[in-house]
Amino acid sequence: MEIMQLHKSPLFLKIIFIVSLAIIFFIGAITFKHITVLKKTSTWISKSYEVNIELERLLSHVKDAETGQRGYLLSKNKSFLKPYDDSNEEIKKSYKRVAELTVNSRAQQRNLKKLQYLISRHLNYLSKTLYLVESKGYNEKIVSTNLVTGKEAMDSIRVEIEEMITTQKNLLQYRQNDYNSTMNYTPLLIYLTLLITLILITIAFIKMNRDVVLLKNTVHTLSVAIEVNNLSEIIGNFGSWQLNLETGTYTFSDNQYRLLGCEPQSFEACAHEYLKFIHPDDLEILTEKTQNIKSHNILPPFTYRIIRENGEVRYLKSMGQIVTISSDNKTFIGTTRDITSEIDDQILTEERNRELESNNKELSAFNYIASHDLQEPLRKIETFISRLVSKDFNNISASGQQYVGSIQKSTNRMRVLIEDLLQFSRTNKTEKNVVNADLNYLLENAKHDLAQAIEEKKAIIQSNNLPTLHIIPFQIQQLFINIIGNSLKYSKKDVAPIIKLTYSQIVSNEEEFLPNTHHCYHKIAIEDNGIGFEQEYAKNIFVLFNRLHNKNEYQGTGIGLAICKKIVENHKGFITAKGNLGVGSQFNIYLPVE
Amino acid sequence: MTADYITICLADDDEDDRLFFTDAFDELRINTRVKTFKDGVELMNYLNHADSILPNVLFLDLNMPKKNGVECLLEIKKNVKFNDIAIAIYSTSSTEEHIEETFVNGANIYIKKPNDFENLKKILSEVVTINWQYHTSGLNKDNFLMRM
């Protein structure tokens, strides 16, 4: 895995570069060494040849001396002695030269000494023979012996010189071999190292090429991302900025300029220019917020105002953060959003809310007065009439008595209306005491409230086990009272009412009239065997003051079921009604499962 | 009852209601002495007077000028001198808030003014003849509001 990673890292290229460099240095060093060896060898070769020449020359000088001596001996002509005399000097010169050339070879030095001895011996013989001949009455025999000895000496010189030349040749051969052995593997080594370098460079090239392609793709992706960002900045009404903390240079995005009401990049991005736009009252908060950045590494969101060139005031919200992109290059990045419309909306909403609140207060005060304060004079009228009836009824004429009865009926109806209205307005109230309450208990309370009517009608109320729900208890109790009361009221005259309450849990999309969501609901169905109603009126019966029957047939204010609807809505539930004229009606209450 | 008669006080700013109240007791033939006041200030002045005979049962209307029923209730409950007075709230309204507030502040019973004279007589006779010690010890929010 690490190796796989290695060839992707820039380190790989560095390693290749260093290795290649080392190889080139190595090749250079080897080449230098070989050239030096070559130079030495060639010096050696020329030296050897010189030694050979000089030795030949030495031999020829010795020969010259002998030839001269012989010529003189034969002719007695003094002119033959000239080369003999000169050769002595020449031999010395040549000898010296050979000694200089072979100073590094001990074997040759040894040979040379031997040669020197042989030459001087030979020369001695030559001079001795000459001397014997020049002296009067020389012995022919001695001269002849001397000549023979001289010839032997000359032969040994020849042999010696021959040997020296051979030694020199051997030395040269040895050098040559040495040089050859060094040179033999050098081309292969250079070739191999060059090959390796070539491979490495090729790999590096491939890698670099791949990197370039990758870089191109990345640059492409990046420029697309930048364009997308520019677009989203425009639609999102925000801009962005950067501050390189090392160099102190700022960059503003195009939309950052637009937020200020300027053309993109129309002025140099810097703090000084930006501060010119800030509302004077907000300069303090801006400097205060930006002061803490370096210690906290973060600029928490805050809102300030700017003034555009045309004098328009806009609300901006900024936040930022210091990020470390490469090892020690810290950049302070941030975004700014124009929240003017949000703030305007907020102000508008607040205003509307206040208006609504005061309207609501007025309305509930009106409701309270209408229902509560109206009860007071009504109660007095009723009380006075009850007194009139109990005290002076018999003193009133028959028609007067009838009028009193009508007044009683009307006031009674008015009282019911006012009480229902009061209840309706109280159901409206938002103070909700939502607690867990047992529906069975609430149903019992409702039955208790309706005890008189139940007894009168001999009604039977059945219920299976109802659950305990999270509700506003007194409202649900009222709901039961109103619906059961409704069933009792609209019962058939000759049939004892049977009212059935059943509980189940349902999913909303399986149920008629409910939204097509998948929420769970508690369903309480209340079914009766009363007079029922036509299904087309099912929705109307929940509308305030809406009645299906004439008030002379059935008493009612048309508020009861409206209250039921309100109660169910207070619980975020639904209520539906199903009617079957002459058979009965069913009310379904749906309360959401928490 | 140790005394020969029951002393009853009513504070109500409505003249008609005071009339119904006294008429009802007149017709009830219970041995009572009824005293009425037209507002809370008048009532408290009477109660705080050293010579006054303290009532056995005090009926308090809630909505009164100058000093309303709840203010009177608080003042009475603060003073140990009035510990023996049974307090009946006597009001047109029977809203939860009023019932709750007066119950918490120590009233003994809550009566919604009836709209029938015969009913009124029935209620008053019942209230006056309640054994208050017994009623108060078993007092709870359910039997606080008088139902007829």
Short mmCIF file of N, CA and C in Angstrom, two decimals, chain A residues 387-448:
data_model
loop_
_atom_site.label_atom_id
_atom_site.label_comp_id
_atom_site.label_asym_id
_atom_site.label_seq_id
_atom_site.Cartn_x
_atom_site.Cartn_y
_atom_site.Cartn_z
N ARG A 387 -90.21 35.30 39.38
CA ARG A 387 -90.94 35.85 40.53
C ARG A 387 -92.37 36.18 40.15
N LEU A 388 -92.49 36.81 38.95
CA LEU A 388 -93.82 37.18 38.46
C LEU A 388 -94.72 35.95 38.36
N VAL A 389 -94.14 34.88 37.81
CA VAL A 389 -94.93 33.66 37.62
C VAL A 389 -95.33 33.08 38.97
N SER A 390 -94.41 33.04 39.91
CA SER A 390 -94.73 32.39 41.18
C SER A 390 -95.62 33.28 42.05
N LYS A 391 -95.53 34.60 41.89
CA LYS A 391 -96.30 35.46 42.79
C LYS A 391 -97.61 35.94 42.19
N ASP A 392 -97.54 36.44 40.94
CA ASP A 392 -98.69 37.15 40.39
C ASP A 392 -99.27 36.52 39.14
N PHE A 393 -98.92 35.24 38.89
CA PHE A 393 -99.34 34.61 37.65
C PHE A 393 -100.87 34.61 37.49
N ASN A 394 -101.55 34.35 38.58
CA ASN A 394 -103.00 34.23 38.52
C ASN A 394 -103.68 35.56 38.29
N ASN A 395 -102.98 36.65 38.55
CA ASN A 395 -103.58 37.97 38.37
C ASN A 395 -103.45 38.46 36.93
N ILE A 396 -102.72 37.72 36.10
CA ILE A 396 -102.53 38.16 34.73
C ILE A 396 -103.60 37.52 33.85
N SER A 397 -103.98 38.26 32.79
CA SER A 397 -105.00 37.73 31.87
C SER A 397 -104.45 36.53 31.12
N ALA A 398 -105.33 35.81 30.49
CA ALA A 398 -104.92 34.58 29.80
C ALA A 398 -103.89 34.88 28.72
N SER A 399 -104.13 35.97 27.93
CA SER A 399 -103.18 36.29 26.87
C SER A 399 -101.85 36.74 27.48
N GLY A 400 -101.96 37.50 28.60
CA GLY A 400 -100.73 37.95 29.31
C GLY A 400 -99.92 36.75 29.76
N GLN A 401 -100.63 35.72 30.26
CA GLN A 401 -99.93 34.52 30.72
C GLN A 401 -99.18 33.87 29.56
N GLN A 402 -99.87 33.90 28.39
CA GLN A 402 -99.24 33.31 27.20
C GLN A 402 -97.97 34.09 26.83
N TYR A 403 -98.08 35.43 26.92
CA TYR A 403 -96.92 36.27 26.60
C TYR A 403 -95.74 35.95 27.53
N VAL A 404 -96.11 35.82 28.81
CA VAL A 404 -95.05 35.53 29.79
C VAL A 404 -94.34 34.23 29.43
N GLY A 405 -95.19 33.24 29.02
CA GLY A 405 -94.59 31.95 28.62
C GLY A 405 -93.63 32.12 27.45
N SER A 406 -94.08 32.96 26.46
CA SER A 406 -93.22 33.19 25.29
C SER A 406 -91.92 33.89 25.70
N ILE A 407 -92.06 34.89 26.60
CA ILE A 407 -90.86 35.60 27.07
C ILE A 407 -89.90 34.61 27.72
N GLN A 408 -90.46 33.71 28.53
CA GLN A 408 -89.63 32.71 29.21
C GLN A 408 -88.86 31.86 28.21
N LYS A 409 -89.59 31.41 27.16
CA LYS A 409 -88.96 30.56 26.15
C LYS A 409 -87.82 31.30 25.46
N SER A 410 -88.12 32.57 25.07
CA SER A 410 -87.12 33.34 24.35
C SER A 410 -85.88 33.60 25.20
N THR A 411 -86.13 33.98 26.46
CA THR A 411 -84.97 34.26 27.32
C THR A 411 -84.17 32.98 27.56
N ASN A 412 -84.89 31.90 27.68
CA ASN A 412 -84.22 30.62 27.89
C ASN A 412 -83.29 30.30 26.72
N ARG A 413 -83.88 30.53 25.51
CA ARG A 413 -83.10 30.24 24.31
C ARG A 413 -81.89 31.18 24.23
N MET A 414 -82.11 32.42 24.60
CA MET A 414 -81.02 33.39 24.56
C MET A 414 -79.91 32.97 25.52
N ARG A 415 -80.30 32.47 26.68
CA ARG A 415 -79.31 32.05 27.66
C ARG A 415 -78.46 30.90 27.12
N VAL A 416 -79.17 29.94 26.49
CA VAL A 416 -78.44 28.79 25.93
C VAL A 416 -77.44 29.28 24.88
N LEU A 417 -77.93 30.22 24.03
CA LEU A 417 -77.08 30.77 22.98
C LEU A 417 -75.83 31.43 23.57
N ILE A 418 -76.08 32.25 24.58
CA ILE A 418 -74.96 32.98 25.19
C ILE A 418 -73.97 32.00 25.84
N GLU A 419 -74.52 31.01 26.52
CA GLU A 419 -73.63 30.04 27.18
C GLU A 419 -72.79 29.27 26.16
N ASP A 420 -73.46 28.88 25.05
CA ASP A 420 -72.73 28.15 24.01
C ASP A 420 -71.65 29.02 23.39
N LEU A 421 -72.01 30.29 23.16
CA LEU A 421 -71.05 31.22 22.57
C LEU A 421 -69.84 31.39 23.48
N LEU A 422 -70.14 31.51 24.77
CA LEU A 422 -69.06 31.67 25.76
C LEU A 422 -68.13 30.45 25.70
N GLN A 423 -68.79 29.30 25.61
CA GLN A 423 -67.99 28.09 25.56
C GLN A 423 -67.14 28.04 24.29
N PHE A 424 -67.78 28.46 23.18
CA PHE A 424 -67.06 28.46 21.91
C PHE A 424 -65.85 29.39 21.98
N SER A 425 -66.05 30.56 22.56
CA SER A 425 -64.93 31.50 22.64
C SER A 425 -63.86 30.98 23.59
N ARG A 426 -64.25 30.25 24.59
CA ARG A 426 -63.26 29.71 25.52
C ARG A 426 -62.49 28.55 24.89
N THR A 427 -63.16 27.83 24.00
CA THR A 427 -62.47 26.75 23.30
C THR A 427 -61.37 27.32 22.41
N ASN A 428 -61.58 28.56 21.97
CA ASN A 428 -60.62 29.25 21.13
C ASN A 428 -59.30 29.52 21.83
N LYS A 429 -59.38 29.63 23.12
CA LYS A 429 -58.20 30.08 23.86
C LYS A 429 -57.03 29.12 23.70
N THR A 430 -55.86 29.69 23.74
CA THR A 430 -54.67 28.88 23.46
C THR A 430 -54.08 28.25 24.72
N GLU A 431 -54.51 28.68 25.87
CA GLU A 431 -53.93 28.09 27.09
C GLU A 431 -54.36 26.61 27.14
N LYS A 432 -53.41 25.76 26.98
CA LYS A 432 -53.74 24.34 26.87
C LYS A 432 -53.02 23.56 27.95
N ASN A 433 -53.79 22.85 28.70
CA ASN A 433 -53.17 22.00 29.71
C ASN A 433 -53.19 20.58 29.21
N VAL A 434 -52.22 20.25 28.41
CA VAL A 434 -52.19 18.91 27.81
C VAL A 434 -51.59 17.94 28.81
N VAL A 435 -52.38 16.95 29.19
CA VAL A 435 -51.91 15.93 30.14
C VAL A 435 -52.41 14.56 29.68
N ASN A 436 -51.90 13.53 30.30
CA ASN A 436 -52.41 12.19 30.02
C ASN A 436 -53.72 12.00 30.77
N ALA A 437 -54.76 11.68 30.04
CA ALA A 437 -56.07 11.51 30.70
C ALA A 437 -56.75 10.26 30.16
N ASP A 438 -57.47 9.60 31.06
CA ASP A 438 -58.18 8.37 30.72
C ASP A 438 -59.52 8.74 30.08
N LEU A 439 -59.71 8.32 28.84
CA LEU A 439 -60.95 8.66 28.13
C LEU A 439 -62.17 8.03 28.80
N ASN A 440 -61.99 6.86 29.43
CA ASN A 440 -63.11 6.20 30.12
C ASN A 440 -63.65 7.10 31.23
N TYR A 441 -62.69 7.73 31.94
CA TYR A 441 -63.06 8.61 33.05
C TYR A 441 -63.81 9.84 32.51
N LEU A 442 -63.28 10.40 31.41
CA LEU A 442 -63.90 11.58 30.81
C LEU A 442 -65.30 11.25 30.29
N LEU A 443 -65.44 10.03 29.75
CA LEU A 443 -66.76 9.61 29.25
C LEU A 443 -67.75 9.49 30.41
N GLU A 444 -67.26 8.96 31.54
CA GLU A 444 -68.14 8.84 32.72
C GLU A 444 -68.60 10.22 33.17
N ASN A 445 -67.64 11.18 33.18
CA ASN A 445 -68.00 12.55 33.55
C ASN A 445 -69.05 13.12 32.61
N ALA A 446 -68.86 12.86 31.32
CA ALA A 446 -69.80 13.37 30.33
C ALA A 446 -71.19 12.76 30.56
N LYS A 447 -71.22 11.46 30.83
CA LYS A 447 -72.50 10.79 31.10
C LYS A 447 -73.17 11.40 32.31
N HIS A 448 -72.34 11.72 33.30
CA HIS A 448 -72.86 12.32 34.52
C HIS A 448 -73.53 13.66 34.20
#
